[in-house]
Short mmCIF file of C-alpha atoms in Angstrom, two decimals:
data_model
loop_
_atom_site.label_atom_id
_atom_site.label_comp_id
_atom_site.label_asym_id
_atom_site.label_seq_id
_atom_site.Cartn_x
_atom_site.Cartn_y
_atom_site.Cartn_z
CA PHE A 1 107.90 73.81 111.82
CA SER A 2 108.11 71.85 108.57
CA PHE A 3 105.08 69.78 109.54
CA ILE A 4 103.07 72.86 110.55
CA LEU A 5 103.88 74.55 107.23
CA THR A 6 103.24 71.61 104.90
CA PHE A 7 100.30 69.86 106.60
CA GLY A 8 97.33 70.18 104.24
CA ILE A 9 99.38 71.81 101.48
CA LYS A 10 97.62 72.06 98.12
CA PHE A 11 99.54 71.98 94.83
CA ALA A 12 97.92 73.66 91.84
CA GLY A 13 99.81 71.50 89.34
CA PHE A 14 102.58 72.06 86.84
CA LYS A 15 100.34 73.16 84.00
CA GLU A 16 100.49 76.82 83.08
CA GLN A 17 96.79 77.23 83.79
CA GLY A 18 97.11 75.75 87.27
CA TRP A 19 97.26 78.56 89.83
CA HIS A 20 95.96 79.42 93.26
CA GLU A 21 94.27 82.63 92.15
CA ASP A 22 93.64 83.67 95.77
CA PHE A 23 97.31 83.44 96.77
CA LEU A 24 97.29 87.06 98.01
CA SER A 25 93.93 86.79 99.78
CA LEU A 26 93.68 87.78 103.41
CA LYS A 27 93.22 84.19 104.60
CA ASN A 28 96.24 82.88 102.72
CA THR A 29 98.56 85.74 103.66
CA LYS A 30 97.47 85.50 107.30
CA ALA A 31 98.39 81.82 107.33
CA ILE A 32 101.85 82.68 105.98
CA GLN A 33 102.20 85.44 108.55
CA GLY A 34 101.28 82.99 111.29
CA PHE A 35 104.19 80.78 110.27
CA MET A 36 106.50 83.81 110.09
CA ALA A 37 105.47 84.78 113.62
CA LEU A 38 106.57 81.35 114.86
CA LEU A 39 109.93 81.85 113.16
CA ILE A 40 110.32 85.35 114.62
CA VAL A 41 110.20 83.81 118.09
CA ILE A 42 113.01 81.38 117.27
CA HIS A 43 114.91 84.21 115.57
CA HIS A 44 114.85 86.26 118.77
CA LEU A 45 115.71 83.19 120.82
CA SER A 46 118.76 82.58 118.63
CA GLN A 47 120.06 86.03 119.60
CA THR A 48 120.00 85.37 123.35
CA ASP A 49 123.16 84.65 125.32
CA LEU A 50 122.12 81.04 125.88
CA LEU A 51 121.47 80.22 122.22
CA ARG A 52 123.64 82.67 120.27
CA ASN A 53 126.31 80.06 119.56
CA ASN A 54 123.99 77.09 119.21
CA PRO A 55 125.03 75.37 115.95
CA TYR A 56 121.44 74.32 115.17
CA LEU A 57 120.11 77.89 115.37
CA ILE A 58 122.86 79.90 113.68
CA TRP A 59 120.72 80.10 110.54
CA CYS A 60 118.07 81.96 112.56
CA ASN A 61 120.31 84.84 113.62
CA ASP A 62 119.88 86.94 110.48
CA ILE A 63 116.43 85.99 109.17
CA GLY A 64 114.44 88.54 111.18
CA VAL A 65 114.45 91.18 108.44
CA LEU A 66 113.13 88.65 105.93
CA LEU A 67 110.23 87.70 108.18
CA VAL A 68 109.28 91.27 109.07
CA GLY A 69 109.46 92.12 105.37
CA ILE A 70 106.54 89.73 104.78
CA PHE A 71 104.39 91.55 107.34
CA LEU A 72 105.13 95.02 106.00
CA PHE A 73 104.59 93.92 102.40
CA CYS A 74 101.19 92.46 103.31
CA SER A 75 100.21 95.64 105.16
CA GLY A 76 101.17 97.87 102.23
CA TYR A 77 99.45 95.56 99.75
CA GLY A 78 96.36 95.43 101.95
CA VAL A 79 95.77 99.17 102.22
CA ILE A 80 95.91 99.72 98.45
CA LYS A 81 93.87 96.60 97.70
CA SER A 82 91.21 97.77 100.14
CA LEU A 83 91.35 101.32 98.81
CA ASN A 84 90.62 100.03 95.31
CA THR A 85 87.89 97.55 96.24
CA LYS A 86 86.06 98.95 99.29
CA GLU A 87 83.70 101.88 99.10
CA ASP A 88 84.61 104.82 101.37
CA TYR A 89 87.60 102.86 102.64
CA LEU A 90 89.33 105.95 104.04
CA LYS A 91 86.25 106.86 106.04
CA GLY A 92 87.03 105.54 109.50
CA PHE A 93 90.41 104.24 108.31
CA LEU A 94 92.39 105.72 111.20
CA LYS A 95 89.95 104.49 113.80
CA THR A 96 89.93 100.96 112.45
CA ARG A 97 93.58 100.53 111.52
CA LEU A 98 95.17 102.34 114.45
CA THR A 99 92.89 100.64 116.96
CA SER A 100 93.79 97.23 115.54
CA VAL A 101 97.48 97.75 116.36
CA LEU A 102 97.43 100.13 119.34
CA ILE A 103 95.09 98.07 121.50
CA PRO A 104 97.33 94.97 121.22
CA PHE A 105 100.29 97.20 122.05
CA TYR A 106 98.74 98.70 125.17
CA THR A 107 97.40 95.40 126.53
CA MET A 108 100.90 93.95 126.10
CA ASN A 109 102.51 97.09 127.50
CA SER A 110 100.31 96.97 130.60
CA ILE A 111 101.79 93.55 131.47
CA PHE A 112 105.34 94.84 131.05
CA LEU A 113 104.41 97.94 133.06
CA VAL A 114 103.09 95.90 136.01
CA ILE A 115 106.29 93.85 136.03
CA ALA A 116 108.39 97.01 135.91
CA ILE A 117 106.48 98.44 138.87
CA VAL A 118 106.77 95.23 140.90
CA THR A 119 110.51 94.95 140.19
CA LYS A 120 110.95 98.68 140.88
CA SER A 121 112.49 99.27 137.47
CA ILE A 122 110.76 102.63 137.05
CA ALA A 123 113.02 105.26 138.56
CA SER A 124 110.98 108.46 138.19
CA PRO A 125 107.56 109.91 137.27
CA LEU A 126 109.04 110.75 133.85
CA ASP A 127 109.91 107.10 133.38
CA PHE A 128 106.39 106.09 134.37
CA ILE A 129 104.70 108.48 131.94
CA GLY A 130 107.07 107.48 129.15
CA ASN A 131 106.50 103.77 129.79
CA VAL A 132 102.72 104.09 129.99
CA THR A 133 102.45 106.02 126.74
CA GLY A 134 105.07 104.02 124.86
CA ILE A 135 107.45 106.96 124.41
CA PHE A 136 109.97 104.78 126.22
CA LEU A 137 109.69 101.18 125.07
CA LEU A 138 109.54 98.63 127.87
CA ASN A 139 109.50 95.92 125.20
CA ASP A 140 111.91 96.81 122.42
CA HIS A 141 110.08 94.45 120.02
CA SER A 142 107.17 96.92 120.03
CA TRP A 143 109.03 99.31 117.71
CA TYR A 144 107.02 97.72 114.90
CA ILE A 145 103.75 99.08 116.24
CA PHE A 146 104.85 102.69 116.15
CA ALA A 147 106.48 102.28 112.74
CA ILE A 148 103.31 100.82 111.21
CA VAL A 149 101.17 103.50 112.89
CA LEU A 150 103.36 106.16 111.28
CA PHE A 151 103.07 104.47 107.87
CA TYR A 152 99.27 104.34 108.21
CA LEU A 153 99.10 108.01 109.17
CA VAL A 154 101.18 109.11 106.19
CA PHE A 155 99.20 106.85 103.86
CA TYR A 156 95.92 108.31 105.13
CA LEU A 157 97.00 111.93 104.85
CA LEU A 158 98.32 111.51 101.31
CA PHE A 159 95.48 109.44 99.88
CA LYS A 160 92.80 111.38 101.72
CA PHE A 161 93.88 114.92 100.91
CA VAL A 162 95.91 114.60 97.70
CA GLY A 163 93.56 114.43 94.77
CA ASN A 164 95.94 112.68 92.40
CA GLU A 165 96.76 109.03 93.20
CA GLY A 166 100.05 109.18 91.31
CA ILE A 167 101.19 112.14 93.40
CA ALA A 168 100.09 110.33 96.56
CA PHE A 169 102.21 107.31 95.58
CA THR A 170 105.14 109.60 94.85
CA GLY A 171 104.65 111.21 98.23
CA MET A 172 104.80 107.81 99.94
CA GLY A 173 108.04 107.02 98.13
CA ILE A 174 109.57 110.36 99.18
CA PHE A 175 108.40 109.80 102.75
CA PHE A 176 110.17 106.44 102.95
CA ILE A 177 113.38 107.96 101.59
CA PHE A 178 113.32 110.57 104.36
CA TYR A 179 112.22 108.06 106.99
CA ILE A 180 115.04 105.64 106.17
CA THR A 181 117.63 108.42 105.97
CA LEU A 182 116.69 110.09 109.26
CA SER A 183 116.41 106.77 111.12
CA LEU A 184 119.79 105.68 109.78
CA LEU A 185 121.38 108.93 110.95
CA ALA A 186 119.77 108.61 114.40
CA GLY A 187 122.11 105.76 115.39
CA HIS A 188 121.32 103.20 118.06
CA GLY A 189 120.89 105.29 121.20
CA LEU A 190 121.92 102.46 123.50
CA THR A 191 122.99 104.85 126.26
CA GLN A 192 119.50 106.28 126.77
CA PRO A 193 118.50 105.85 130.46
CA HIS A 194 114.78 105.32 129.84
CA GLY A 195 114.87 102.48 127.36
CA PRO A 196 115.02 102.20 123.57
CA LEU A 197 113.93 105.37 121.76
CA TRP A 198 111.94 105.61 118.56
CA PHE A 199 113.72 105.33 115.19
CA GLN A 200 117.06 104.32 116.73
CA GLY A 201 118.37 101.03 115.40
CA GLU A 202 118.46 99.53 111.92
CA TRP A 203 115.38 97.41 112.63
CA TRP A 204 113.32 100.62 112.40
CA TYR A 205 114.19 101.20 108.76
CA ASN A 206 115.84 98.24 107.01
CA THR A 207 112.48 96.57 106.26
CA SER A 208 110.29 99.69 106.01
CA LEU A 209 110.44 99.97 102.21
CA LEU A 210 108.52 96.69 101.90
CA PHE A 211 105.37 98.56 102.92
CA PHE A 212 105.78 100.73 99.83
CA VAL A 213 106.68 97.72 97.67
CA GLY A 214 103.41 96.08 98.75
CA MET A 215 101.52 99.22 97.76
CA VAL A 216 103.12 99.24 94.30
CA VAL A 217 102.39 95.55 93.73
CA ALA A 218 98.73 96.11 94.66
CA LYS A 219 98.45 99.06 92.28
CA PHE A 220 99.88 97.15 89.31
CA GLU A 221 98.67 93.72 90.40
CA LYS A 222 96.96 92.64 87.17
CA PRO A 223 99.83 93.30 84.73
CA ILE A 224 102.36 91.94 87.24
CA ILE A 225 100.44 88.67 87.71
CA SER A 226 99.91 88.36 83.95
CA PHE A 227 103.65 88.75 83.35
CA VAL A 228 104.55 86.32 86.15
CA LYS A 229 102.22 83.62 84.84
CA LYS A 230 103.77 83.84 81.37
CA THR A 231 107.35 83.62 82.68
CA TYR A 232 106.80 81.64 85.90
CA TYR A 233 109.16 78.71 85.34
CA PHE A 234 111.92 81.09 84.29
CA LEU A 235 111.15 83.78 86.87
CA LEU A 236 110.88 81.59 89.99
CA PRO A 237 114.37 80.02 89.76
CA LEU A 238 115.82 83.39 88.71
CA ILE A 239 114.40 85.22 91.72
CA PHE A 240 115.20 82.36 94.11
CA ILE A 241 118.83 82.08 92.96
CA SER A 242 119.15 85.87 93.06
CA PHE A 243 117.83 85.83 96.63
CA ILE A 244 120.40 83.23 97.69
CA LEU A 245 123.26 85.21 96.10
CA PHE A 246 122.10 88.50 97.61
CA TYR A 247 121.51 86.86 101.00
CA PHE A 248 125.09 85.66 101.34
CA LYS A 249 126.45 88.94 99.99
CA ASN A 250 124.23 90.68 102.54
CA LEU A 251 125.72 88.55 105.33
CA TYR A 252 129.21 89.41 104.10
CA MET A 253 128.39 93.13 104.18
CA LEU A 254 126.92 92.86 107.67
CA ARG A 255 130.00 91.05 108.97
CA THR A 256 132.47 93.31 107.13
CA TYR A 257 130.93 96.77 107.57
CA SER A 258 128.10 96.40 110.13
CA TYR A 259 125.24 98.67 111.12
CA TRP A 260 127.06 98.99 114.44
CA ALA A 261 130.24 100.52 113.04
CA GLU A 262 129.54 103.72 115.03
CA PHE A 263 130.86 101.93 118.12
CA SER A 264 134.23 101.14 116.52
CA GLY A 265 135.54 104.70 116.38
CA VAL A 266 134.01 105.83 113.06
CA PRO A 267 130.75 107.71 112.28
CA GLY A 268 129.36 104.53 110.71
CA ILE A 269 127.13 106.29 108.16
CA ARG A 270 128.92 104.86 105.11
CA GLU A 271 128.94 101.38 106.62
CA LYS A 272 125.19 101.52 107.31
CA TRP A 273 124.39 102.60 103.76
CA LEU A 274 126.53 99.81 102.38
CA CYS A 275 124.70 97.23 104.49
CA LEU A 276 121.30 98.69 103.61
CA THR A 277 121.89 98.74 99.84
CA TRP A 278 122.37 94.97 99.91
CA GLN A 279 119.83 94.16 102.58
CA ILE A 280 116.81 95.85 100.97
CA PRO A 281 116.99 93.92 97.66
CA THR A 282 117.62 90.73 99.65
CA ILE A 283 114.37 91.23 101.56
CA ILE A 284 112.44 92.12 98.41
CA LEU A 285 113.71 89.01 96.62
CA PHE A 286 112.76 86.84 99.61
CA VAL A 287 109.23 88.24 99.70
CA PHE A 288 108.83 87.77 95.96
CA THR A 289 110.12 84.19 96.24
CA VAL A 290 107.50 83.42 98.90
CA ILE A 291 104.75 85.02 96.79
CA LEU A 292 105.70 83.07 93.67
CA ILE A 293 105.74 79.80 95.62
CA THR A 294 102.25 80.50 97.02
CA MET A 295 100.93 80.89 93.47
CA LYS A 296 101.45 77.14 93.05
CA PHE A 297 101.39 75.89 96.66
CA GLN A 298 98.68 76.88 99.11
CA PHE A 299 99.84 76.70 102.73
CA ARG A 300 96.65 76.50 104.77
CA ASN A 301 95.63 74.39 107.74
CA VAL A 302 94.00 74.92 111.12
CA VAL A 303 97.33 75.43 112.87
CA LEU A 304 98.53 78.10 110.45
CA ASP A 305 95.13 79.79 110.58
CA PHE A 306 95.31 79.82 114.37
CA PHE A 307 98.78 81.34 114.49
CA GLY A 308 97.77 83.80 111.79
CA SER A 309 94.96 85.03 114.04
CA ILE A 310 97.26 85.61 117.06
CA CYS A 311 100.46 86.59 115.27
CA ILE A 312 100.53 90.22 116.44
CA GLU A 313 100.00 89.16 120.05
CA LEU A 314 102.60 86.40 119.74
CA TYR A 315 105.07 88.87 118.28
CA LEU A 316 104.50 91.39 121.07
CA ILE A 317 104.42 89.09 124.10
CA HIS A 318 107.11 86.45 123.48
CA ASN A 319 109.91 88.76 124.64
CA LEU A 320 108.40 88.59 128.13
CA PHE A 321 109.14 84.86 128.32
CA ILE A 322 112.53 85.21 126.63
CA LEU A 323 113.55 87.59 129.42
CA LEU A 324 111.76 85.66 132.16
CA PHE A 325 113.25 82.23 131.46
CA SER A 326 116.73 83.64 130.85
CA SER A 327 116.78 85.33 134.27
CA PRO A 328 118.98 84.00 137.10
CA SER A 329 115.82 83.06 139.01
CA PHE A 330 115.22 80.15 136.64
CA ASN A 331 118.86 79.36 135.87
CA ILE A 332 117.93 77.36 132.75
CA THR A 333 120.94 75.94 130.93
CA ASN A 334 119.24 73.37 128.71
CA ASN A 335 118.67 74.86 125.26
CA ILE A 336 115.70 72.70 124.31
CA LEU A 337 113.95 73.33 127.61
CA TYR A 338 114.48 77.08 127.23
CA VAL A 339 112.96 77.13 123.73
CA LEU A 340 110.00 74.96 124.76
CA LEU A 341 109.25 77.08 127.83
CA VAL A 342 109.26 80.29 125.79
CA TYR A 343 106.76 78.85 123.30
CA ALA A 344 104.72 77.20 126.06
CA GLY A 345 104.35 80.54 127.83
CA SER A 346 103.97 82.77 124.79
CA ILE A 347 101.28 80.90 122.83
CA PRO A 348 98.63 80.60 125.61
CA LEU A 349 99.13 84.21 126.74
CA ALA A 350 99.01 85.46 123.14
CA THR A 351 95.75 83.55 122.68
CA LEU A 352 94.25 85.13 125.80
CA LEU A 353 95.42 88.59 124.78
CA HIS A 354 93.97 88.11 121.30
CA PHE A 355 90.58 87.30 122.81
CA ILE A 356 90.73 90.42 125.01
CA ASN A 357 92.02 92.61 122.20
CA GLN A 358 89.24 91.62 119.81
CA LYS A 359 86.62 92.44 122.44
CA LEU A 360 88.18 95.87 122.99
CA ILE A 361 88.63 96.52 119.26
CA ASN A 362 85.01 95.63 118.57
CA LEU A 363 83.90 98.04 121.29
CA VAL A 364 85.88 100.87 119.73
CA VAL A 365 85.04 100.32 116.07
CA LYS A 366 81.54 99.02 116.84
CA LYS A 367 81.66 96.13 114.41
CA LYS A 368 80.40 92.61 114.90
CA LYS A 369 83.43 91.27 113.04
CA SER A 370 86.94 92.21 114.06
CA PRO A 371 89.09 94.18 111.62
CA SER A 372 91.98 92.45 109.93
CA THR A 373 95.08 92.94 112.04
CA PRO A 374 98.32 93.94 110.31
CA ASN A 375 101.24 92.04 111.78
CA PRO A 376 104.84 92.15 112.05
CA ASN A 377 106.80 92.33 111.76
#
């Protein structure tokens, strides 16, 4: 991972005038997202029964929210940046944006659906309809798709039909307050017979605000960058140290109060809010730390570009191999072999799915070039 990240790295220099001015460009952010997608796989692996107590992977257990925060920030930043720079951006927005995430979801979901049919895991016609449409999630990692679709829909409605941009921004902020609150109150829903339901689980809402943060940064990008450049060597260590302090306080809150307190005989609402109030600033500080670093260091190479291009497919499909190679049929007990097999299965299939998805997306949006794909988180 270290080699993949740093191979071909370009340093802009220590001088105050030395910057990578394109640090938030699509190509650079996609490369970063490609690396985050690789880490998301190891994060999910570290939560499996086989690897949960592995001393080398303990650090991966709690980094998922940080990684997803990058994806949501980039998506929020991207829609405002495009709105401000592309003519008639909202014309065809829903077709382009929703297609770019829903087609990868349904190609992935079709694979999970075939497996569910073969293994006779679908108990009723209701199950089948719910699994086909995505109302019941066969792959619980796919929550991200429906969250980002919702965010795009709200963004479109507000910025399309509200004449005042300031009011539209305020509306987005209010929406996220309601979204986070309602999702938090929904609990985990682990007893549902048809699979994970929408908006149930802290992963639905604990990173969601980063979409709005990305929007705000895009709106005030010029004054923010101007301020950062003037205070860079003070600001970077300040934000990084703050992130470290908040991260360990966040871990303490998660261990002490827990998002899962509802299963210990209490309602759990207070405990969830306490965890969230520390986790959100932790994620924001992490994202800002990454952004500040990329102002001086450009992380770009053919490997990162490749994983950036398939990151949504890699995110959606790797759970298939996590479940497959942890099944009794394989009886894998070697940690290294398990990790290697998951990557060895996920990357080629993600590449194939990306090729298929781009063909389908191009058919729908009727463009020679594929639209940029927002990724997860």
